[in-house]
Short mmCIF file of C-alpha atoms in Angstrom, two decimals:
data_model
loop_
_atom_site.label_atom_id
_atom_site.label_comp_id
_atom_site.label_asym_id
_atom_site.label_seq_id
_atom_site.Cartn_x
_atom_site.Cartn_y
_atom_site.Cartn_z
CA MET A 1072 20.67 53.06 120.13
CA GLU A 1073 18.65 51.62 117.39
CA GLY A 1074 18.84 51.31 113.27
CA TRP A 1075 21.21 52.58 110.73
CA ASP A 1076 19.56 56.34 110.68
CA PHE A 1077 22.51 58.44 110.79
CA SER A 1078 20.88 62.07 109.59
CA TRP A 1079 21.78 62.98 113.62
CA LEU A 1080 24.86 63.99 111.95
CA ARG A 1081 23.89 65.69 109.31
CA GLY A 1082 25.77 69.04 109.04
CA ARG A 1083 27.92 67.32 111.65
CA ALA A 1084 29.99 64.91 110.09
CA ASP A 1085 30.33 63.95 106.05
CA GLU A 1086 30.73 60.88 104.55
CA GLN A 1087 31.04 60.15 100.59
CA ARG A 1088 29.34 57.80 99.36
CA PRO A 1089 30.24 54.85 96.79
CA SER A 1090 30.08 55.08 93.43
CA TRP A 1091 27.74 52.11 92.67
CA GLY A 1092 24.58 53.09 94.88
CA TYR A 1093 24.00 49.90 96.31
CA GLN A 1094 20.64 50.92 97.10
CA ARG A 1095 19.56 50.93 93.35
CA LEU A 1096 21.43 47.97 92.73
CA MET A 1097 19.36 45.87 95.03
CA GLY A 1098 16.66 47.83 94.00
CA GLU A 1099 17.28 46.56 89.76
CA ARG A 1100 17.41 43.20 91.62
CA MET A 1101 14.43 43.16 93.82
CA ALA A 1102 12.19 44.32 90.89
CA ARG A 1103 13.29 40.65 89.05
CA ALA A 1104 13.30 38.68 92.15
CA THR A 1105 9.75 36.33 93.33
CA ALA A 1106 11.89 35.65 96.88
CA ALA A 1107 14.59 37.55 98.22
CA LEU A 1108 16.16 37.30 102.18
CA ASP A 1109 18.04 40.50 103.57
CA ILE A 1110 20.60 39.42 106.11
CA GLN A 1111 21.36 41.75 109.05
CA THR A 1112 19.02 44.11 107.83
CA GLY A 1113 19.43 47.08 111.28
CA GLY A 1114 16.49 49.10 111.14
CA GLY A 1115 15.25 48.20 107.77
CA GLU A 1116 15.32 51.13 106.90
CA VAL A 1117 17.50 50.18 103.11
CA LEU A 1118 15.15 48.28 102.63
CA ALA A 1119 12.04 49.57 102.93
CA GLY A 1120 13.52 52.54 100.66
CA VAL A 1121 13.84 49.93 97.74
CA PRO A 1122 11.11 50.92 95.07
CA LYS A 1123 9.67 47.56 94.52
CA LEU A 1124 9.75 44.51 97.15
CA PRO A 1125 9.23 41.07 95.51
CA PRO A 1126 6.18 38.91 96.27
CA LEU A 1127 7.25 37.17 98.95
CA VAL A 1128 10.34 39.45 101.49
CA VAL A 1129 12.29 38.50 104.86
CA ALA A 1130 14.77 40.15 106.90
CA THR A 1131 17.00 39.75 109.64
CA GLU A 1132 17.92 41.15 112.34
CA SER A 1133 19.09 40.24 116.23
CA TRP A 1134 19.66 43.57 118.14
CA PRO A 1135 16.21 43.54 120.01
CA PRO A 1136 16.27 47.64 119.85
CA ASN A 1137 16.59 46.93 115.57
CA LEU A 1138 13.65 44.34 115.49
CA ALA A 1139 11.51 46.40 116.45
CA LYS A 1140 12.14 49.73 114.69
CA ALA A 1141 12.23 47.21 111.35
CA THR A 1142 9.80 45.84 112.46
CA ARG A 1143 7.72 48.78 112.70
CA LEU A 1144 8.80 49.95 109.51
CA LEU A 1145 8.52 47.41 106.93
CA HIS A 1146 5.46 44.78 107.90
CA PRO A 1147 3.19 48.00 106.05
CA LEU A 1148 5.18 47.11 103.32
CA GLY A 1149 4.62 43.47 103.35
CA ALA A 1150 7.61 42.15 104.54
CA VAL A 1151 8.51 39.61 107.82
CA VAL A 1152 11.33 40.43 110.10
CA VAL A 1153 12.74 37.23 111.31
CA ALA A 1154 14.62 37.67 114.90
CA ASP A 1155 18.19 35.63 113.83
CA GLU A 1156 21.71 35.33 116.00
CA ASP A 1157 23.91 36.00 113.07
CA GLU A 1158 25.19 32.59 113.57
CA PRO A 1159 24.19 29.55 111.39
CA PRO A 1160 22.18 28.07 109.75
CA LEU A 1161 19.64 30.23 108.60
CA PRO A 1162 16.26 29.63 110.16
CA PHE A 1163 14.97 29.01 106.30
CA ALA A 1164 15.30 25.33 103.94
CA ASP A 1165 17.69 24.94 101.15
CA ALA A 1166 17.10 27.02 98.16
CA ALA A 1167 14.66 29.40 99.97
CA PHE A 1168 15.40 32.73 98.12
CA ASP A 1169 16.25 33.82 94.40
CA LEU A 1170 17.85 37.09 95.92
CA VAL A 1171 19.74 37.28 98.98
CA VAL A 1172 21.48 40.79 100.35
CA SER A 1173 23.27 42.14 102.70
CA ARG A 1174 24.65 46.03 103.43
CA HIS A 1175 27.08 46.21 106.34
CA PRO A 1176 27.00 42.96 107.56
CA VAL A 1177 28.68 42.09 110.47
CA THR A 1178 29.77 38.70 110.01
CA VAL A 1179 29.30 36.93 106.51
CA TRP A 1180 28.29 32.87 106.70
CA TRP A 1181 29.07 31.76 102.84
CA GLU A 1182 27.96 27.96 103.40
CA ASP A 1183 24.91 29.02 104.90
CA ILE A 1184 23.86 31.34 101.73
CA ALA A 1185 25.02 28.94 98.61
CA ARG A 1186 22.54 26.53 100.86
CA VAL A 1187 19.27 29.21 100.40
CA LEU A 1188 20.04 30.55 97.16
CA ARG A 1189 18.29 28.73 94.47
CA PRO A 1190 20.20 27.79 91.98
CA GLY A 1191 20.94 31.02 89.29
CA GLY A 1192 20.28 32.92 92.41
CA THR A 1193 22.44 36.32 93.35
CA TYR A 1194 24.14 37.39 96.32
CA LEU A 1195 24.27 41.46 96.59
CA SER A 1196 26.32 42.80 99.81
CA GLN A 1197 28.42 46.72 100.54
CA GLN A 1198 30.44 45.57 102.58
CA VAL A 1199 33.41 47.42 105.03
CA GLY A 1200 36.34 46.82 103.96
CA PRO A 1201 40.26 46.79 106.37
CA ALA A 1202 41.12 49.57 107.74
CA SER A 1203 38.17 51.74 108.02
CA VAL A 1204 37.91 55.20 109.32
CA PHE A 1205 41.30 53.49 111.52
CA GLU A 1206 42.50 57.44 111.41
CA LEU A 1207 39.91 57.60 114.02
CA VAL A 1208 40.11 54.07 115.45
CA GLU A 1209 43.79 55.11 115.77
CA TYR A 1210 43.78 57.74 117.14
CA PHE A 1211 42.13 56.69 120.77
CA LEU A 1212 43.59 52.86 120.57
CA GLY A 1213 47.06 53.34 118.75
CA PRO A 1214 48.56 51.59 115.95
CA GLN A 1215 46.92 48.34 114.98
CA PRO A 1216 48.91 45.14 113.92
CA GLU A 1217 48.88 44.30 110.61
CA GLU A 1218 46.68 41.95 110.47
CA VAL A 1219 43.68 43.80 112.31
CA ARG A 1220 44.26 46.75 109.63
CA ARG A 1221 44.03 44.11 106.72
CA ALA A 1222 40.61 42.10 108.39
CA ARG A 1223 37.57 41.87 106.37
CA HIS A 1224 39.93 42.28 102.89
CA PRO A 1225 37.85 42.00 99.80
CA ASP A 1226 40.06 39.25 97.99
CA ASP A 1227 39.48 37.54 101.31
CA ALA A 1228 35.53 37.46 100.17
CA ARG A 1229 35.94 36.22 96.98
CA ARG A 1230 37.66 33.22 97.97
CA ALA A 1231 35.40 32.77 100.64
CA ALA A 1232 32.46 32.90 98.35
CA GLU A 1233 33.88 30.74 95.74
CA ALA A 1234 34.81 27.86 98.60
CA ALA A 1235 30.83 27.51 99.23
CA GLY A 1236 30.37 27.26 96.01
CA LEU A 1237 29.45 30.54 94.74
CA GLU A 1238 30.67 32.60 91.79
CA VAL A 1239 31.62 35.46 92.55
CA VAL A 1240 30.78 38.19 89.21
CA ASP A 1241 31.69 41.68 90.74
CA LEU A 1242 33.88 43.08 93.09
CA ARG A 1243 35.14 46.36 93.72
CA SER A 1244 36.41 48.65 96.13
CA GLU A 1245 36.68 52.53 97.13
CA SER A 1246 37.96 54.34 99.66
CA LEU A 1247 35.91 57.64 100.97
CA ARG A 1248 36.75 60.85 102.62
CA THR A 1249 34.83 60.49 106.06
CA GLU A 1250 34.58 64.73 107.95
CA PHE A 1251 33.63 64.89 111.38
CA HIS A 1252 33.26 68.93 112.29
CA ASP A 1253 32.73 68.54 115.97
CA ILE A 1254 33.41 66.49 118.78
CA GLY A 1255 29.76 65.69 119.52
CA ALA A 1256 30.20 63.93 116.06
CA VAL A 1257 32.67 61.80 116.99
CA VAL A 1258 30.88 60.64 120.24
CA TYR A 1259 27.82 59.67 118.67
CA PHE A 1260 29.91 57.57 116.02
CA LEU A 1261 31.48 56.19 118.18
CA ARG A 1262 28.53 55.10 120.13
CA LYS A 1263 26.30 54.42 117.34
CA VAL A 1264 29.44 51.64 116.57
CA ILE A 1265 30.26 50.10 118.73
CA TRP A 1266 33.33 47.83 117.61
CA MET A 1267 35.29 50.79 116.28
CA VAL A 1268 36.98 51.60 119.51
CA PRO A 1269 35.56 49.06 122.26
CA GLY A 1270 33.91 49.99 125.39
CA PHE A 1271 34.18 53.43 124.68
CA THR A 1272 32.49 56.26 126.51
CA VAL A 1273 33.37 60.15 127.39
CA ASP A 1274 34.33 59.59 131.05
CA ALA A 1275 36.76 56.92 129.59
CA TYR A 1276 38.29 59.15 126.82
CA ARG A 1277 37.72 62.36 127.90
CA ASP A 1278 41.81 63.81 127.79
CA ARG A 1279 41.82 62.55 123.93
CA LEU A 1280 38.10 63.63 123.49
CA ARG A 1281 39.00 67.12 124.92
CA ASP A 1282 42.43 67.33 122.82
CA LEU A 1283 40.61 65.72 119.24
CA HIS A 1284 38.05 68.87 120.08
CA GLU A 1285 40.51 71.81 120.52
CA GLN A 1286 42.53 69.78 117.36
CA ILE A 1287 39.36 70.14 115.08
CA VAL A 1288 38.31 74.49 116.40
CA GLY A 1289 42.07 75.16 115.51
CA GLU A 1290 42.58 72.52 112.64
CA GLY A 1291 39.24 72.04 111.13
CA PRO A 1292 37.54 68.59 110.59
CA PHE A 1293 39.27 65.45 111.55
CA VAL A 1294 39.51 63.43 108.40
CA ALA A 1295 39.15 59.30 107.64
CA HIS A 1296 38.63 56.93 104.84
CA THR A 1297 35.94 54.91 105.46
CA THR A 1298 36.04 51.67 102.54
CA ARG A 1299 33.79 49.98 101.11
CA PHE A 1300 33.38 47.14 99.01
CA LEU A 1301 30.87 46.25 96.19
CA ILE A 1302 30.26 41.47 96.03
CA GLU A 1303 27.78 40.08 93.88
CA ALA A 1304 28.49 36.08 93.59
CA ARG A 1305 25.48 33.76 92.05
CA LYS A 1306 25.01 30.43 92.80
CA PRO A 1307 25.47 28.05 89.66
CA ALA A 1308 22.59 27.23 87.22
#
């Protein structure tokens, strides 16, 4: 598995998109920036879709297949891809960037983000919210504890950003309908987003998969709800 291109699922699964349009917002801010950093870029697909990149653009990624894909995609656009283990410190000097972005980061190191931002700089991120697609998670794993369901709450992100000295200027969240139309789409999704059902394999969950297949055939798509939030924070000038 590499990158975050889910085009294989077209016609087999549908996910409602957040109303704010993250890539459009990122493109607007990139057009005004002079030096930008994209943290955990994946395969670089989102960054590559920006109409106008700043003079200096750097992307970080840790997963080797994604690193190779992002390099192939972003180098022709003038962006440098840096291998990074997604643990602080980021391999950049203090106040190196006036814009830092990240779409669906696994972890957010707020103090280090604040460190590499210039005074007056902006952090823009779309993140996975609490209990995202948990209808599917709990179908395989059973009911999850409340502390697990509440993890990645936008209010916690606000507090962490402010504790790092950033001013939160925008925070929005939405619950979005997601449908899986066949069992192959379920398998593909769980093999690509590996933290949803840790250790997932077809053999390990064959009986539950067969039951879910019969449910989809008999009753229609399996419906879950994706949660997303947008956060924008600025470093005081």
